[in-house]
Amino acid sequence: MNLIVTSLLVILLLIFFIIIGIDLFLHFRSVFYRIHIGRWTKQEDWLQQINRVTVEWLKKTPTVKITDNERYVFLDLLKRKYKSSSIQSWQEGGLVLGSSTYSKNNQGSHNTNIDTFISNKIDNATGKWKTIPPHVDGVILAYAMAKHVSDTKKIEPALHETIALIENNRGEDGTIFYRDFIPDIRFVDTIGFICPFLTFYGVNFNEPKYIDLAFHQIEEYKKKAFLESINIPAHAFDIKQNAPLGIYGWGRGLGWFILGLVDMYNELPKDHERKDFLKELIIKTADDTLQFQRENGSFGAMLFVKGFRHDSSITTLAGWLFLNAFKISGNPTYLSAAEKCIASLMKVTRRNGVIDFCQGDTKGIGDYAKTFDLMPFVQGLTVRLVVDFNSVIKKQDNKGD
C-alpha cells in the first residue's frame, strides 16, 4: 500500500515539474530572445537575416499558438488547444511569398527550400494537393505557390482543387464564408485569403467569373462592414441582418483587407475595365490609414486606441499598402510612410532575425489575442515588402541619373 502511495506521489510530482518546467522554459526563452532586440543599423544586413530565417522556416514552420495561456501550457498541449493546422497554412503562404520574392530579385540565390516545400505539398506525378486544405485559409498558400512556380501547369490540378474548395464555401448571397458552421457570417480575413488567388486564377485560366467573385467579395464587405467616413473595416458582418460584427479598427483586420485589395490590383491586367475601382480604393485606404501611423512608423493592434501595443502584422501590411499607393500615384508621402514602417520593423527584430511583437491568433469575433510573439506570415511578408521597396528606390535613383 505504501509503495502504491509513494509511486502515485512520485508520478504527481513528475507531472507537476513537467507542467511548471514547460512554462518556465517558454518564459525564459522569450526573455532571452528579446535581449538586445532592435539593434539593427544596416538594412541590407537586416534583410539578409530576416530572409535567412524565412528560408529556414520553410523546412519547419514554427507553431503559432491558438491559446493565450502562458501558464499550464502542457495542459493545452494535451487538450490539443495549443495549435491549429488551418493557422499554419497561411503562415506558410506568407513564407513562400517572401522567400520567393527575395530569390527572384537576387540573381544566383535560387531557393531550393521553396521547391522542396512545394514538393511536400503537391504530388509531383499528378500535380494535385497531397492533402487538400480543409478551409479557405489554405487558399493563400495556393496563391503563393502559384506565384513561385515557373510553369503553372505543373500544379494546375491543385489550383483547380483550390477553386473547388472556394466554391464549396460559397454562401446563398454569392460570397464566400469562412467556416461552414457559420455560413451567414463574412470575415474580413477571407478577403486576404481568397481575392488574390481568385484574380490570379481568373486571369491565367480565362475564367472572368472568378475575378467577378473577388470584386463581389470586396464590394459586399465595403457596403456592409465599413465606416462611412473612412475605409476601416469591421471584423465581420452578418448577411442575414446586414449588420457589422466585432470592432472597427482591429489592425490585422485592416491588414487582411489591404492584402486582398493590393494583390488583387497587382494581378489584374492593365487594361481591365474595373482596375480603376481598385486604384481609387487603394488610394482612399492609404489616405485613411496614414492618420494612424505613429511617429516611429509603427501601428497599434487596435488602431483607434492610442498607446495600444505595437503589432508587426498591421505594420508590414500597411507598409505594403503605402508602397503600392506610391507606385500607383507617385506621391512621395506614401513612399515615406512605407519607409517608416520598415524602420519600425527593424526596431522589433530580434538579434537572430526573427520579427517580434506580432499579435497572436484571434479567438473569435471581438476576442483578440493578448500575446505578441513571432509570426511566420509576418516574417515572409516583411521580406516581400523590403525587397519590393528597394526595387522601387533603385528605379527612382536610376530616373534621377
Short mmCIF file of C-alpha atoms in Angstrom, two decimals:
data_model
loop_
_atom_site.label_atom_id
_atom_site.label_comp_id
_atom_site.label_asym_id
_atom_site.label_seq_id
_atom_site.Cartn_x
_atom_site.Cartn_y
_atom_site.Cartn_z
CA MET A 1 0.00 0.00 0.00
CA ASN A 2 2.79 2.40 0.97
CA LEU A 3 4.56 1.57 -2.29
CA ILE A 4 1.45 2.44 -4.31
CA VAL A 5 1.00 5.76 -2.48
CA THR A 6 4.68 6.58 -2.92
CA SER A 7 4.50 5.76 -6.63
CA LEU A 8 1.44 7.97 -7.09
CA LEU A 9 3.16 10.84 -5.29
CA VAL A 10 6.23 10.46 -7.49
CA ILE A 11 4.07 10.48 -10.65
CA LEU A 12 2.13 13.56 -9.47
CA LEU A 13 5.36 15.37 -8.64
CA LEU A 14 6.80 14.43 -12.01
CA ILE A 15 3.70 15.78 -13.82
CA PHE A 16 3.86 18.96 -11.73
CA PHE A 17 7.51 19.57 -12.61
CA ILE A 18 6.80 18.90 -16.32
CA ILE A 19 3.95 21.44 -16.31
CA ILE A 20 5.95 24.08 -14.45
CA GLY A 21 9.13 23.26 -16.38
CA ILE A 22 7.48 23.88 -19.78
CA ASP A 23 6.06 27.20 -18.56
CA LEU A 24 9.43 28.33 -17.23
CA PHE A 25 11.25 27.22 -20.37
CA LEU A 26 8.88 29.17 -22.65
CA HIS A 27 9.06 32.26 -20.44
CA PHE A 28 12.84 32.42 -20.20
CA ARG A 29 13.23 31.58 -23.89
CA SER A 30 11.08 34.62 -24.74
CA VAL A 31 13.10 36.84 -22.39
CA PHE A 32 16.40 35.53 -23.79
CA TYR A 33 15.48 36.16 -27.43
CA ARG A 34 14.47 39.75 -26.68
CA ILE A 35 17.85 40.70 -25.23
CA HIS A 36 19.37 43.39 -27.49
CA ILE A 37 16.27 43.43 -29.70
CA GLY A 38 16.08 46.06 -32.45
CA ARG A 39 19.78 46.91 -32.70
CA TRP A 40 19.93 46.59 -36.48
CA THR A 41 21.60 49.55 -38.19
CA LYS A 42 22.12 48.42 -41.79
CA GLN A 43 19.02 47.50 -43.76
CA GLU A 44 20.98 45.21 -46.10
CA ASP A 45 22.27 43.08 -43.19
CA TRP A 46 18.81 43.03 -41.63
CA LEU A 47 17.10 41.94 -44.86
CA GLN A 48 19.57 39.12 -45.39
CA GLN A 49 18.99 37.85 -41.87
CA ILE A 50 15.19 38.05 -41.87
CA ASN A 51 15.20 36.25 -45.23
CA ARG A 52 17.56 33.62 -43.84
CA VAL A 53 15.03 32.96 -41.08
CA THR A 54 12.23 32.78 -43.66
CA VAL A 55 14.14 30.18 -45.67
CA GLU A 56 14.85 28.09 -42.57
CA TRP A 57 11.22 28.21 -41.53
CA LEU A 58 10.18 26.68 -44.84
CA LYS A 59 11.84 23.49 -43.58
CA LYS A 60 9.96 23.57 -40.30
CA THR A 61 7.45 26.34 -39.71
CA PRO A 62 7.19 27.44 -36.07
CA THR A 63 3.87 26.91 -34.35
CA VAL A 64 1.63 29.93 -33.90
CA LYS A 65 -0.34 29.03 -30.83
CA ILE A 66 -4.10 29.46 -30.59
CA THR A 67 -4.09 29.88 -26.83
CA ASP A 68 -3.23 32.97 -24.81
CA ASN A 69 -2.32 30.90 -21.79
CA GLU A 70 1.21 31.38 -20.57
CA ARG A 71 0.69 29.09 -17.61
CA TYR A 72 -0.01 25.35 -17.66
CA VAL A 73 0.79 25.19 -21.39
CA PHE A 74 1.28 21.42 -21.06
CA LEU A 75 -2.45 21.06 -20.40
CA ASP A 76 -3.28 22.94 -23.61
CA LEU A 77 -0.98 20.58 -25.48
CA LEU A 78 -2.79 17.59 -24.04
CA LYS A 79 -6.20 19.02 -24.92
CA ARG A 80 -4.99 19.93 -28.46
CA LYS A 81 -5.77 23.58 -27.85
CA TYR A 82 -2.24 24.81 -28.48
CA LYS A 83 -2.02 24.92 -32.28
CA SER A 84 -4.16 24.57 -35.42
CA SER A 85 -3.26 23.34 -38.91
CA SER A 86 -5.51 25.95 -40.55
CA ILE A 87 -3.49 28.74 -38.93
CA GLN A 88 -0.28 27.14 -40.17
CA SER A 89 -1.38 27.20 -43.82
CA TRP A 90 -1.49 30.99 -44.05
CA GLN A 91 1.74 31.22 -42.09
CA GLU A 92 3.37 29.07 -44.77
CA GLY A 93 1.78 31.18 -47.50
CA GLY A 94 3.49 34.28 -46.14
CA LEU A 95 6.85 32.49 -46.01
CA VAL A 96 6.61 31.38 -49.64
CA LEU A 97 5.61 34.86 -50.85
CA GLY A 98 8.57 36.40 -49.04
CA SER A 99 11.32 33.94 -49.85
CA SER A 100 10.18 33.62 -53.48
CA THR A 101 10.28 37.41 -53.96
CA TYR A 102 13.76 37.58 -52.45
CA SER A 103 15.01 34.73 -54.64
CA LYS A 104 13.62 36.21 -57.87
CA ASN A 105 15.13 39.63 -57.15
CA ASN A 106 18.58 38.33 -56.23
CA GLN A 107 20.34 36.58 -59.08
CA GLY A 108 22.12 33.43 -58.05
CA SER A 109 20.09 32.94 -54.87
CA HIS A 110 17.63 30.32 -56.13
CA ASN A 111 15.89 28.93 -53.11
CA THR A 112 15.70 25.14 -53.31
CA ASN A 113 13.89 25.13 -49.98
CA ILE A 114 10.79 26.52 -51.71
CA ASP A 115 10.92 23.76 -54.32
CA THR A 116 11.23 21.16 -51.59
CA PHE A 117 8.41 22.78 -49.66
CA ILE A 118 6.11 22.71 -52.71
CA SER A 119 7.04 19.08 -53.39
CA ASN A 120 5.92 18.26 -49.86
CA LYS A 121 2.53 19.88 -50.55
CA ILE A 122 1.90 18.92 -54.19
CA ASP A 123 2.18 15.45 -55.72
CA ASN A 124 4.83 15.69 -58.46
CA ALA A 125 3.16 12.98 -60.56
CA THR A 126 -0.42 14.28 -60.53
CA GLY A 127 0.02 17.97 -59.72
CA LYS A 128 -2.69 17.65 -57.08
CA TRP A 129 -2.60 18.51 -53.39
CA LYS A 130 -1.26 15.69 -51.26
CA THR A 131 -3.72 16.92 -48.65
CA ILE A 132 -6.30 19.44 -49.81
CA PRO A 133 -6.62 22.33 -47.32
CA PRO A 134 -9.85 21.92 -45.33
CA HIS A 135 -10.60 25.65 -45.09
CA VAL A 136 -10.19 28.83 -47.15
CA ASP A 137 -7.15 29.73 -45.02
CA GLY A 138 -5.20 27.44 -47.34
CA VAL A 139 -6.06 29.44 -50.46
CA ILE A 140 -3.34 32.00 -49.77
CA LEU A 141 -0.81 29.16 -49.69
CA ALA A 142 -2.02 28.01 -53.13
CA TYR A 143 -1.64 31.59 -54.37
CA ALA A 144 1.91 31.84 -53.04
CA MET A 145 2.96 28.57 -54.67
CA ALA A 146 1.32 29.52 -57.96
CA LYS A 147 3.26 32.80 -57.96
CA HIS A 148 6.54 30.95 -57.40
CA VAL A 149 6.47 28.13 -59.95
CA SER A 150 7.80 28.95 -63.40
CA ASP A 151 5.26 26.67 -65.11
CA THR A 152 1.77 26.88 -63.62
CA LYS A 153 0.75 23.71 -65.47
CA LYS A 154 2.85 21.67 -63.04
CA ILE A 155 0.42 22.46 -60.23
CA GLU A 156 -2.68 23.22 -62.31
CA PRO A 157 -4.72 20.32 -60.85
CA ALA A 158 -4.05 21.64 -57.33
CA LEU A 159 -5.23 25.10 -58.40
CA HIS A 160 -8.45 23.59 -59.75
CA GLU A 161 -8.90 21.79 -56.43
CA THR A 162 -8.42 25.10 -54.67
CA ILE A 163 -11.16 26.72 -56.76
CA ALA A 164 -13.44 23.80 -55.85
CA LEU A 165 -12.66 24.47 -52.17
CA ILE A 166 -13.71 28.10 -52.62
CA GLU A 167 -16.89 27.09 -54.45
CA ASN A 168 -17.78 24.74 -51.61
CA ASN A 169 -17.66 27.75 -49.28
CA ARG A 170 -19.99 29.93 -51.35
CA GLY A 171 -22.99 31.20 -49.41
CA GLU A 172 -26.51 31.99 -50.53
CA ASP A 173 -25.57 35.62 -51.25
CA GLY A 174 -22.83 34.52 -53.63
CA THR A 175 -19.93 35.49 -51.35
CA ILE A 176 -17.51 33.12 -49.64
CA PHE A 177 -17.85 32.22 -45.98
CA TYR A 178 -15.01 31.49 -43.61
CA ARG A 179 -16.35 28.30 -41.98
CA ASP A 180 -19.29 26.09 -42.89
CA PHE A 181 -20.66 26.08 -39.33
CA ILE A 182 -21.20 29.87 -39.55
CA PRO A 183 -22.37 30.26 -43.18
CA ASP A 184 -24.12 33.60 -42.57
CA ILE A 185 -21.01 35.39 -41.25
CA ARG A 186 -18.43 37.02 -43.51
CA PHE A 187 -14.98 37.71 -42.07
CA VAL A 188 -12.53 40.31 -43.34
CA ASP A 189 -9.81 37.63 -43.19
CA THR A 190 -11.37 35.92 -46.20
CA ILE A 191 -10.68 38.91 -48.45
CA GLY A 192 -6.96 38.46 -47.88
CA PHE A 193 -7.16 34.69 -48.18
CA ILE A 194 -9.07 34.38 -51.47
CA CYS A 195 -9.20 37.57 -53.58
CA PRO A 196 -5.59 37.48 -54.88
CA PHE A 197 -5.94 33.80 -55.82
CA LEU A 198 -9.33 34.27 -57.48
CA THR A 199 -7.88 37.05 -59.62
CA PHE A 200 -4.75 35.07 -60.49
CA TYR A 201 -6.88 32.06 -61.42
CA GLY A 202 -9.37 34.10 -63.43
CA VAL A 203 -6.61 35.79 -65.45
CA ASN A 204 -4.47 32.69 -66.06
CA PHE A 205 -7.28 30.27 -66.86
CA ASN A 206 -9.53 32.73 -68.70
CA GLU A 207 -12.28 32.47 -66.09
CA PRO A 208 -13.50 36.07 -65.59
CA LYS A 209 -16.32 34.89 -63.32
CA TYR A 210 -13.73 34.35 -60.56
CA ILE A 211 -12.42 37.88 -60.96
CA ASP A 212 -16.04 39.00 -60.62
CA LEU A 213 -16.34 36.89 -57.46
CA ALA A 214 -13.30 38.65 -55.95
CA PHE A 215 -14.86 42.04 -56.74
CA HIS A 216 -18.16 40.87 -55.27
CA GLN A 217 -16.45 39.78 -52.05
CA ILE A 218 -14.81 43.20 -51.63
CA GLU A 219 -17.85 45.22 -52.68
CA GLU A 220 -20.19 43.45 -50.28
CA TYR A 221 -17.75 43.95 -47.44
CA LYS A 222 -17.28 47.59 -48.32
CA LYS A 223 -21.04 48.09 -48.43
CA LYS A 224 -21.94 46.33 -45.17
CA ALA A 225 -18.95 46.42 -42.82
CA PHE A 226 -17.08 49.69 -43.37
CA LEU A 227 -17.30 53.02 -41.63
CA GLU A 228 -18.86 55.68 -43.84
CA SER A 229 -16.20 58.31 -43.20
CA ILE A 230 -13.01 56.23 -43.50
CA ASN A 231 -12.00 52.93 -45.11
CA ILE A 232 -11.64 50.92 -41.92
CA PRO A 233 -13.44 47.55 -41.79
CA ALA A 234 -15.28 45.79 -39.01
CA HIS A 235 -14.09 42.29 -38.13
CA ALA A 236 -17.12 40.65 -39.75
CA PHE A 237 -20.74 41.10 -40.81
CA ASP A 238 -23.95 39.07 -40.76
CA ILE A 239 -25.53 38.65 -44.23
CA LYS A 240 -29.00 37.99 -42.75
CA GLN A 241 -29.11 41.12 -40.64
CA ASN A 242 -26.78 43.19 -42.83
CA ALA A 243 -25.07 44.19 -39.59
CA PRO A 244 -21.33 44.61 -38.87
CA LEU A 245 -19.91 42.39 -36.13
CA GLY A 246 -16.92 42.85 -33.83
CA ILE A 247 -14.98 46.07 -33.59
CA TYR A 248 -13.81 48.60 -36.14
CA GLY A 249 -10.11 49.33 -36.11
CA TRP A 250 -8.62 45.89 -35.45
CA GLY A 251 -5.18 46.28 -37.01
CA ARG A 252 -4.73 42.93 -38.73
CA GLY A 253 -8.35 43.10 -39.89
CA LEU A 254 -7.41 46.16 -41.91
CA GLY A 255 -4.31 44.23 -42.96
CA TRP A 256 -6.39 41.40 -44.41
CA PHE A 257 -8.35 43.93 -46.46
CA ILE A 258 -5.11 45.55 -47.65
CA LEU A 259 -3.62 42.21 -48.69
CA GLY A 260 -6.67 41.21 -50.72
CA LEU A 261 -7.08 44.63 -52.30
CA VAL A 262 -3.46 45.31 -53.27
CA ASP A 263 -2.54 41.84 -54.52
CA MET A 264 -5.77 41.67 -56.49
CA TYR A 265 -4.88 45.01 -58.12
CA ASN A 266 -1.41 43.71 -59.00
CA GLU A 267 -2.84 40.55 -60.59
CA LEU A 268 -5.27 42.38 -62.89
CA PRO A 269 -4.18 43.27 -66.44
CA LYS A 270 -3.53 46.97 -67.01
CA ASP A 271 -6.50 47.28 -69.34
CA HIS A 272 -9.05 45.59 -67.09
CA GLU A 273 -12.21 47.67 -67.09
CA ARG A 274 -12.55 47.68 -63.30
CA LYS A 275 -8.96 48.25 -62.30
CA ASP A 276 -9.61 51.93 -61.66
CA PHE A 277 -12.12 50.97 -58.97
CA LEU A 278 -9.35 49.18 -57.06
CA LYS A 279 -6.93 52.00 -57.74
CA GLU A 280 -9.24 54.55 -56.11
CA LEU A 281 -9.91 52.19 -53.21
CA ILE A 282 -6.18 51.69 -52.59
CA ILE A 283 -5.51 55.44 -52.54
CA LYS A 284 -8.51 56.13 -50.29
CA THR A 285 -7.48 53.36 -47.89
CA ALA A 286 -3.87 54.61 -47.84
CA ASP A 287 -5.01 58.16 -47.04
CA ASP A 288 -7.28 56.95 -44.24
CA THR A 289 -4.63 54.63 -42.80
CA LEU A 290 -1.91 57.30 -42.71
CA GLN A 291 -3.54 59.08 -39.76
CA PHE A 292 -2.98 56.03 -37.53
CA GLN A 293 0.75 55.70 -38.18
CA ARG A 294 2.78 56.53 -35.10
CA GLU A 295 5.83 58.78 -35.03
CA ASN A 296 8.15 55.75 -35.03
CA GLY A 297 6.40 54.36 -38.13
CA SER A 298 4.51 51.55 -36.42
CA PHE A 299 0.82 50.75 -35.99
CA GLY A 300 -1.05 49.52 -32.94
CA ALA A 301 -3.03 46.30 -32.79
CA MET A 302 -6.14 48.44 -32.20
CA LEU A 303 -5.94 51.48 -34.44
CA PHE A 304 -8.38 53.72 -32.60
CA VAL A 305 -6.80 53.20 -29.17
CA LYS A 306 -3.83 55.48 -28.51
CA GLY A 307 -0.93 53.72 -26.86
CA PHE A 308 -2.18 50.22 -27.72
CA ARG A 309 0.59 47.68 -28.24
CA HIS A 310 2.61 47.67 -31.45
CA ASP A 311 1.60 44.95 -33.88
CA SER A 312 4.06 43.94 -36.59
CA SER A 313 1.36 42.33 -38.76
CA ILE A 314 -0.57 45.53 -39.50
CA THR A 315 2.71 47.46 -39.68
CA THR A 316 4.09 45.33 -42.50
CA LEU A 317 0.77 45.23 -44.36
CA ALA A 318 0.33 49.00 -44.01
CA GLY A 319 3.83 49.33 -45.49
CA TRP A 320 2.68 47.16 -48.41
CA LEU A 321 -0.33 49.43 -48.89
CA PHE A 322 1.74 52.62 -48.84
CA LEU A 323 4.38 51.24 -51.20
CA ASN A 324 1.78 50.22 -53.76
CA ALA A 325 -0.10 53.52 -53.35
CA PHE A 326 3.18 55.23 -54.26
CA LYS A 327 3.65 53.04 -57.32
CA ILE A 328 0.13 53.93 -58.44
CA SER A 329 0.20 57.66 -57.69
CA GLY A 330 3.84 58.73 -57.47
CA ASN A 331 3.01 60.62 -54.25
CA PRO A 332 6.23 60.65 -52.14
CA THR A 333 4.18 60.82 -48.90
CA TYR A 334 3.29 57.17 -49.38
CA LEU A 335 6.88 56.13 -50.05
CA SER A 336 8.00 57.91 -46.88
CA ALA A 337 5.26 56.17 -44.87
CA ALA A 338 6.36 52.78 -46.24
CA GLU A 339 9.96 53.53 -45.28
CA LYS A 340 8.86 54.40 -41.75
CA CYS A 341 7.02 51.08 -41.47
CA ILE A 342 10.21 49.24 -42.46
CA ALA A 343 12.29 51.24 -39.95
CA SER A 344 9.86 50.35 -37.15
CA LEU A 345 10.00 46.66 -38.08
CA MET A 346 13.80 46.76 -37.80
CA LYS A 347 13.36 48.04 -34.24
CA VAL A 348 11.30 44.99 -33.23
CA THR A 349 13.56 42.38 -34.84
CA ARG A 350 15.45 40.05 -32.52
CA ARG A 351 19.19 39.67 -32.90
CA ASN A 352 18.65 36.30 -34.65
CA GLY A 353 16.50 37.96 -37.35
CA VAL A 354 13.06 36.99 -36.06
CA ILE A 355 10.49 39.79 -36.22
CA ASP A 356 8.74 40.07 -32.85
CA PHE A 357 5.57 41.57 -31.38
CA CYS A 358 3.07 40.13 -33.84
CA GLN A 359 -0.39 39.81 -32.33
CA GLY A 360 -1.36 36.17 -31.85
CA ASP A 361 -4.28 34.30 -33.37
CA THR A 362 -7.78 35.72 -32.93
CA LYS A 363 -10.11 33.50 -30.91
CA GLY A 364 -13.36 34.80 -32.38
CA ILE A 365 -15.32 37.94 -33.19
CA GLY A 366 -14.24 40.56 -30.69
CA ASP A 367 -11.89 38.15 -28.91
CA TYR A 368 -8.35 39.21 -29.79
CA ALA A 369 -5.04 37.72 -28.72
CA LYS A 370 -3.23 39.21 -25.76
CA THR A 371 0.06 37.57 -26.67
CA PHE A 372 2.57 39.17 -29.06
CA ASP A 373 5.32 37.00 -30.47
CA LEU A 374 6.81 35.75 -33.74
CA MET A 375 4.61 35.01 -36.76
CA PRO A 376 5.98 33.33 -39.93
CA PHE A 377 3.31 35.08 -42.04
CA VAL A 378 4.68 38.49 -40.99
CA GLN A 379 8.29 37.33 -41.41
CA GLY A 380 7.68 36.41 -45.05
CA LEU A 381 5.58 39.44 -45.94
CA THR A 382 8.18 41.76 -44.44
CA VAL A 383 10.81 40.24 -46.72
CA ARG A 384 8.49 40.82 -49.68
CA LEU A 385 7.85 44.42 -48.60
CA VAL A 386 11.53 45.30 -48.20
CA VAL A 387 12.64 43.65 -51.45
CA ASP A 388 9.92 45.46 -53.39
CA PHE A 389 10.67 48.74 -51.60
CA ASN A 390 14.35 48.50 -52.56
CA SER A 391 13.40 47.82 -56.18
CA VAL A 392 11.26 50.96 -56.22
CA ILE A 393 14.08 53.02 -54.68
CA LYS A 394 16.52 51.67 -57.27
CA LYS A 395 14.19 52.69 -60.10
CA GLN A 396 13.83 56.15 -58.56
CA ASP A 397 17.62 56.53 -58.37
CA ASN A 398 18.02 55.43 -61.99
CA LYS A 399 15.47 58.03 -63.06
CA GLY A 400 17.49 60.67 -61.22
CA ASP A 401 20.63 59.63 -63.08
#
